[in-house]
XYZ file of C-alpha atoms in Angstrom:
400
model
C 0.000 0.000 0.000
C 1.370 3.403 -0.993
C 1.731 6.129 1.630
C -0.932 8.832 1.650
C 0.088 11.974 -0.259
C -1.575 15.335 0.231
C -1.692 17.824 -2.684
C 0.116 21.139 -2.524
C -1.577 23.950 -0.642
C -3.756 21.752 1.580
C -1.619 21.979 4.717
C 0.693 24.335 6.559
C 3.158 23.573 9.332
C 0.788 25.510 11.566
C -1.531 22.490 11.191
C 1.157 19.974 12.209
C 3.086 21.643 15.039
C 2.222 22.346 18.667
C 3.333 25.978 18.248
C 0.720 26.339 15.462
C 3.010 28.431 13.294
C 4.770 27.782 10.003
C 4.117 28.219 6.303
C 2.898 25.970 3.498
C 3.974 22.413 2.772
C 4.503 21.714 -0.927
C 4.071 17.943 -0.588
C 3.072 15.905 2.463
C 3.421 12.125 2.601
C 1.971 10.225 5.583
C 3.488 6.797 6.295
C 1.510 4.432 8.540
C 3.675 1.313 8.177
C 7.407 0.718 8.228
C 7.384 -0.241 4.551
C 5.509 2.932 3.652
C 8.030 4.962 5.624
C 11.002 3.413 3.830
C 9.341 3.833 0.433
C 8.347 7.445 1.151
C 11.924 8.270 2.135
C 13.368 6.543 -0.955
C 10.973 8.494 -3.162
C 11.889 11.814 -1.527
C 15.603 11.086 -1.856
C 15.413 10.959 -5.641
C 16.250 14.636 -5.695
C 13.628 16.517 -3.675
C 14.364 18.472 -0.517
C 12.846 16.551 2.372
C 12.227 16.582 6.106
C 10.524 14.364 8.683
C 7.730 15.322 11.082
C 6.401 13.235 13.956
C 4.283 14.948 16.575
C 5.509 18.426 15.607
C 6.194 19.323 19.234
C 9.853 20.292 18.852
C 9.751 22.120 15.549
C 9.719 25.764 14.497
C 9.382 26.299 10.736
C 9.494 29.687 9.056
C 6.486 31.455 7.554
C 7.708 30.687 4.024
C 7.179 26.994 4.707
C 9.146 24.218 3.033
C 9.524 23.739 -0.709
C 9.976 19.985 -0.670
C 8.549 16.727 0.663
C 7.497 16.415 4.287
C 7.318 12.819 5.522
C 4.883 12.519 8.404
C 5.699 9.425 10.476
C 2.478 7.767 11.674
C 3.701 4.187 12.159
C 2.398 2.241 15.146
C 3.410 -0.799 17.157
C 4.885 -1.837 20.523
C 6.696 -5.195 20.472
C 8.061 -7.086 23.496
C 11.359 -8.636 22.436
C 12.653 -12.040 23.580
C 15.821 -12.749 25.573
C 15.817 -9.718 27.841
C 18.116 -9.869 30.900
C 16.552 -11.185 34.112
C 14.315 -8.592 35.721
C 14.153 -6.536 32.539
C 11.958 -6.193 29.486
C 12.990 -5.044 26.032
C 10.596 -3.156 23.792
C 10.796 -2.210 20.135
C 8.513 0.746 19.449
C 7.668 2.153 16.034
C 8.725 5.756 15.493
C 5.204 7.104 14.979
C 3.869 5.988 18.363
C 2.759 8.829 20.611
C 5.371 9.266 23.336
C 3.044 9.842 26.284
C 0.799 6.972 25.226
C 3.892 4.739 25.278
C 4.732 5.933 28.800
C 1.157 5.244 29.922
C 1.396 1.736 28.400
C 4.648 0.981 30.263
C 3.183 2.176 33.565
C 0.084 0.041 33.024
C 2.261 -3.029 32.364
C 4.643 -2.368 35.254
C 7.724 -1.621 33.151
C 9.745 1.054 34.958
C 12.151 3.592 33.473
C 9.978 6.076 31.580
C 7.423 7.181 34.185
C 9.162 10.498 34.936
C 9.024 11.314 31.215
C 5.223 11.430 31.280
C 3.453 14.236 29.481
C 6.209 15.033 26.983
C 4.475 15.670 23.645
C 5.631 14.242 20.343
C 6.430 10.914 18.742
C 8.770 8.132 19.876
C 11.016 8.547 16.843
C 11.950 12.064 17.919
C 12.990 11.018 21.424
C 16.592 9.959 20.639
C 17.254 12.995 18.441
C 17.718 15.215 21.471
C 17.895 12.590 24.211
C 14.740 13.774 25.966
C 14.757 13.999 29.745
C 12.775 15.332 32.685
C 12.495 15.019 36.468
C 15.632 12.944 36.891
C 15.196 10.483 34.029
C 16.786 10.618 30.570
C 16.196 8.548 27.491
C 19.873 7.535 27.512
C 19.218 5.652 30.776
C 17.018 3.108 28.990
C 17.767 3.393 25.263
C 19.364 0.292 23.752
C 19.316 1.008 20.010
C 17.365 2.434 17.111
C 16.585 1.265 13.621
C 17.853 4.035 11.361
C 17.402 4.499 7.629
C 20.387 6.450 6.336
C 19.695 8.905 3.544
C 20.000 6.996 0.286
C 19.743 3.531 1.895
C 17.050 0.992 1.022
C 16.897 -0.799 4.377
C 17.413 0.417 7.962
C 20.421 -0.467 10.098
C 20.659 -0.947 13.845
C 22.497 1.812 15.734
C 23.357 1.229 19.381
C 23.030 3.885 22.062
C 26.834 4.308 22.052
C 26.809 5.017 18.321
C 24.208 7.740 18.851
C 26.626 9.689 21.091
C 23.827 10.863 23.344
C 24.483 13.972 25.406
C 22.438 16.656 27.122
C 19.624 17.269 24.613
C 21.755 16.146 21.700
C 22.889 13.195 19.592
C 24.527 12.509 16.233
C 21.005 12.722 14.795
C 20.630 16.315 15.948
C 24.163 17.144 14.857
C 23.514 16.309 11.222
C 23.319 12.544 10.563
C 20.761 12.469 7.729
C 18.072 9.830 7.635
C 14.923 8.604 9.351
C 14.412 6.920 12.728
C 12.290 3.843 12.026
C 11.959 2.347 15.516
C 13.418 2.683 19.002
C 14.473 -0.126 21.360
C 14.265 0.263 25.144
C 15.333 -1.844 28.117
C 13.125 -1.232 31.165
C 12.873 -2.766 34.630
C 10.134 -5.401 34.874
C 8.479 -4.969 38.262
C 6.638 -8.308 38.075
C 8.433 -9.722 41.135
C 7.675 -6.627 43.215
C 4.065 -6.578 42.062
C 3.694 -10.166 43.226
C 4.778 -9.161 46.751
C 3.525 -5.594 47.081
C 0.525 -5.690 44.791
C 1.651 -2.662 42.761
C 4.472 -1.584 40.463
C 7.186 0.422 42.208
C 9.092 2.926 40.105
C 12.755 3.844 39.886
C 14.291 5.878 42.753
C 13.032 9.469 42.670
C 15.976 11.538 41.425
C 14.620 15.096 41.188
C 13.943 17.386 44.153
C 10.794 19.031 42.776
C 9.256 15.633 42.037
C 10.233 14.304 45.477
C 8.570 17.322 47.095
C 5.423 16.800 45.027
C 5.301 13.165 46.147
C 6.202 14.091 49.754
C 9.137 11.658 49.767
C 12.917 11.868 50.021
C 15.298 11.779 47.072
C 16.111 8.151 46.329
C 12.801 6.827 47.657
C 10.776 4.506 45.454
C 7.047 4.969 45.083
C 4.351 3.380 42.890
C 4.841 4.144 39.205
C 1.268 5.353 38.784
C 1.791 7.952 41.529
C 4.998 9.149 39.861
C 3.204 9.545 36.535
C 0.315 11.436 38.138
C 2.705 13.758 39.979
C 4.757 14.468 36.861
C 1.640 15.222 34.827
C 0.400 17.571 37.544
C 3.750 19.383 37.633
C 3.834 19.722 33.859
C 0.237 20.985 33.753
C 1.073 23.619 36.352
C 3.723 24.892 33.924
C 1.526 24.685 30.817
C 3.686 21.820 29.521
C 0.883 19.342 28.809
C -1.044 19.829 25.564
C -4.503 21.102 26.421
C -6.879 22.852 23.976
C -8.220 24.922 26.877
C -4.781 26.129 28.010
C -3.217 28.652 25.652
C 0.069 28.377 27.563
C 0.380 24.870 26.115
C 0.493 26.254 22.545
C 4.259 26.031 22.601
C 7.230 23.806 21.854
C 7.707 23.075 25.547
C 11.003 24.339 26.930
C 12.354 26.574 24.178
C 15.901 26.839 25.575
C 18.197 24.177 26.989
C 19.849 24.635 30.362
C 23.373 25.936 29.662
C 26.414 23.779 30.453
C 29.373 25.892 31.595
C 32.670 25.440 33.388
C 32.761 25.646 37.154
C 34.719 28.895 36.909
C 31.999 30.546 34.818
C 29.307 29.227 37.177
C 31.079 30.996 40.038
C 30.559 34.364 38.322
C 26.817 33.982 38.914
C 25.088 35.018 42.145
C 25.260 32.451 44.946
C 21.516 31.773 44.718
C 21.696 30.751 41.041
C 20.735 27.052 40.697
C 23.725 24.912 39.715
C 24.150 21.180 39.118
C 27.569 19.545 38.692
C 27.863 17.183 35.726
C 30.211 14.656 34.230
C 32.352 15.965 31.375
C 30.284 17.357 28.501
C 30.890 19.967 25.826
C 30.422 23.418 27.430
C 28.444 26.206 25.816
C 30.250 29.316 24.646
C 30.082 31.927 27.394
C 31.357 35.376 28.236
C 31.428 35.891 32.035
C 29.988 39.406 32.375
C 27.603 38.926 35.271
C 29.510 41.113 37.731
C 30.323 43.918 35.270
C 26.973 45.611 34.718
C 27.655 48.511 37.104
C 31.145 49.309 35.781
C 32.106 51.899 33.180
C 32.429 50.587 29.602
C 36.248 50.839 29.753
C 36.508 49.149 33.164
C 34.050 46.486 32.065
C 36.060 45.797 28.935
C 39.354 45.544 30.829
C 37.821 43.330 33.511
C 36.255 41.179 30.817
C 39.594 40.718 29.055
C 41.291 39.884 32.362
C 38.593 37.333 33.166
C 39.021 35.668 29.782
C 42.803 35.525 30.165
C 42.454 34.117 33.666
C 39.935 31.528 32.436
C 42.378 30.452 29.718
C 45.168 30.060 32.278
C 42.914 28.048 34.560
C 41.825 25.824 31.673
C 45.452 25.117 30.830
C 46.221 24.270 34.453
C 43.035 22.265 35.048
C 41.712 20.868 31.744
C 39.387 18.542 33.638
C 37.605 21.442 35.349
C 34.118 20.328 36.430
C 31.165 21.323 34.288
C 27.998 22.785 35.730
C 24.438 22.880 34.417
C 22.604 26.143 35.014
C 18.891 26.937 35.043
C 17.845 28.688 31.835
C 14.572 29.709 33.504
C 16.456 31.388 36.373
C 18.713 33.243 33.939
C 15.720 34.453 31.922
C 13.842 35.665 34.985
C 16.898 37.391 36.471
C 17.541 39.152 33.170
C 14.257 40.996 33.671
C 11.887 38.867 31.598
C 8.805 37.805 33.487
C 6.047 35.306 32.857
C 3.551 36.614 30.334
C 6.058 39.042 28.791
C 5.458 40.018 25.177
C 7.029 42.442 22.738
C 4.676 45.301 21.902
C 2.444 44.392 18.974
C 3.512 40.733 18.936
C 1.194 37.737 19.275
C 3.993 35.641 20.791
C 4.550 35.686 24.546
C 6.444 34.058 27.370
C 4.152 31.548 29.058
C 2.225 32.922 32.029
C 3.234 29.743 33.905
C 6.882 29.149 32.992
C 9.559 31.431 31.536
C 11.153 28.645 29.487
C 8.132 28.316 27.201
C 7.455 30.653 24.275
C 3.783 30.575 23.348
C 1.521 31.486 20.466
C -1.254 33.613 21.969
C -3.363 33.301 18.820
C -2.397 33.945 15.211
C 1.309 34.457 15.869
C 3.740 34.102 13.000
C 6.894 32.011 13.136
C 8.910 35.217 12.863
C 7.173 36.606 15.959
C 8.180 33.493 17.909
C 11.749 33.838 16.617
C 11.810 37.561 17.433
C 10.826 36.839 21.027
C 13.440 34.070 21.257
C 16.135 36.455 20.016
C 15.082 39.059 22.569
C 15.384 36.517 25.380
C 18.809 35.425 24.130
C 20.019 39.030 23.948
C 18.782 39.907 27.437
C 20.418 36.855 29.046
C 23.656 37.364 27.147
C 23.783 41.047 28.071
C 23.127 40.316 31.750
C 25.177 37.156 32.273
C 27.319 36.650 29.156
C 25.693 33.275 28.501
C 24.149 32.413 25.146
C 21.009 30.295 25.481
C 20.613 27.575 22.857
C 17.200 26.744 21.354
C 15.857 23.272 22.002
C 13.450 23.007 19.029
C 14.666 22.242 15.528
C 14.549 25.433 13.439
C 13.775 25.236 9.710
C 13.949 28.377 7.583
C 14.696 30.547 10.611
C 17.759 31.667 12.525
C 18.137 33.121 16.014
């Protein structure tokens, strides 16, 4: 059966994305089976420009749209694989499955490892692209492999988690490896033995303070998976991060900026109350430590800035393994003077009234208005703290 093809002019990216912005799609092909997906990709690769869309929750496309083929992945299927290690279960999930519906399915079956990732919009195939994570769990904790169709190939190949080079909200897929995710393989904890004794499925140790507080437990405690899912969904709803037609704060791409990763020395230039989390070695963002210079004269600020850079270079040479620190993008945005609900005069894009990390479409916004607001946020944070926030969504036809 051939994949469904929509004629030109029938759809816009505003119809396919959670931000509800984006211009026309010249050709849309919807694939509902793995064979259709492979055939649709092979057809597009004969010379057309192409891109893939799943749930459209992490995508910002320009108002001019896309003059090529858009492959919408709508494949379905959750398969329990044989020969999993004792106490574990392995799943192969088709790329078009709804992510939150998969999480709900695993909680219902007592398979632990995804419950803290409840409520994240989008499709399963998009999850390894940026190594999704929330409330102390990350996809990399449970990802085994993906089936990946390289651009120009006729059949998919298996790529292990190591080959994907997963990092904080990144992977080789996000860094330019061209192709299509066909399916994703997970290894989760099977709570069958615990259910037999306790009568309910107990989740992984709670690893995030806000979630522990919501559950009224200590970090490291284990509680029923269903309670974890309910608490995560409640937290996300309170921030407008669960898709809801009655909540205009949810007309967004979720968190628009990633939390910056900086060296310990740069982190120390921030006020003591700034949230900081020490990490294992990762690639740091580019930063300019200006946080303490705002009250100085331009000349003094420049000289102090140059001295700080020279000192940072000396320290890096002396201590190349300097610890890396994750900062809170939301804290940086708020302390740069941008508040919840902020909007640029005349714009239909706004910061969420519930969470400063979300950029929202308040009704009829253009993609350029979303991008304009994102640039303003970047400029304010960089001017105040010398840290450049990186966008989390994939941008097509737009630059910040």
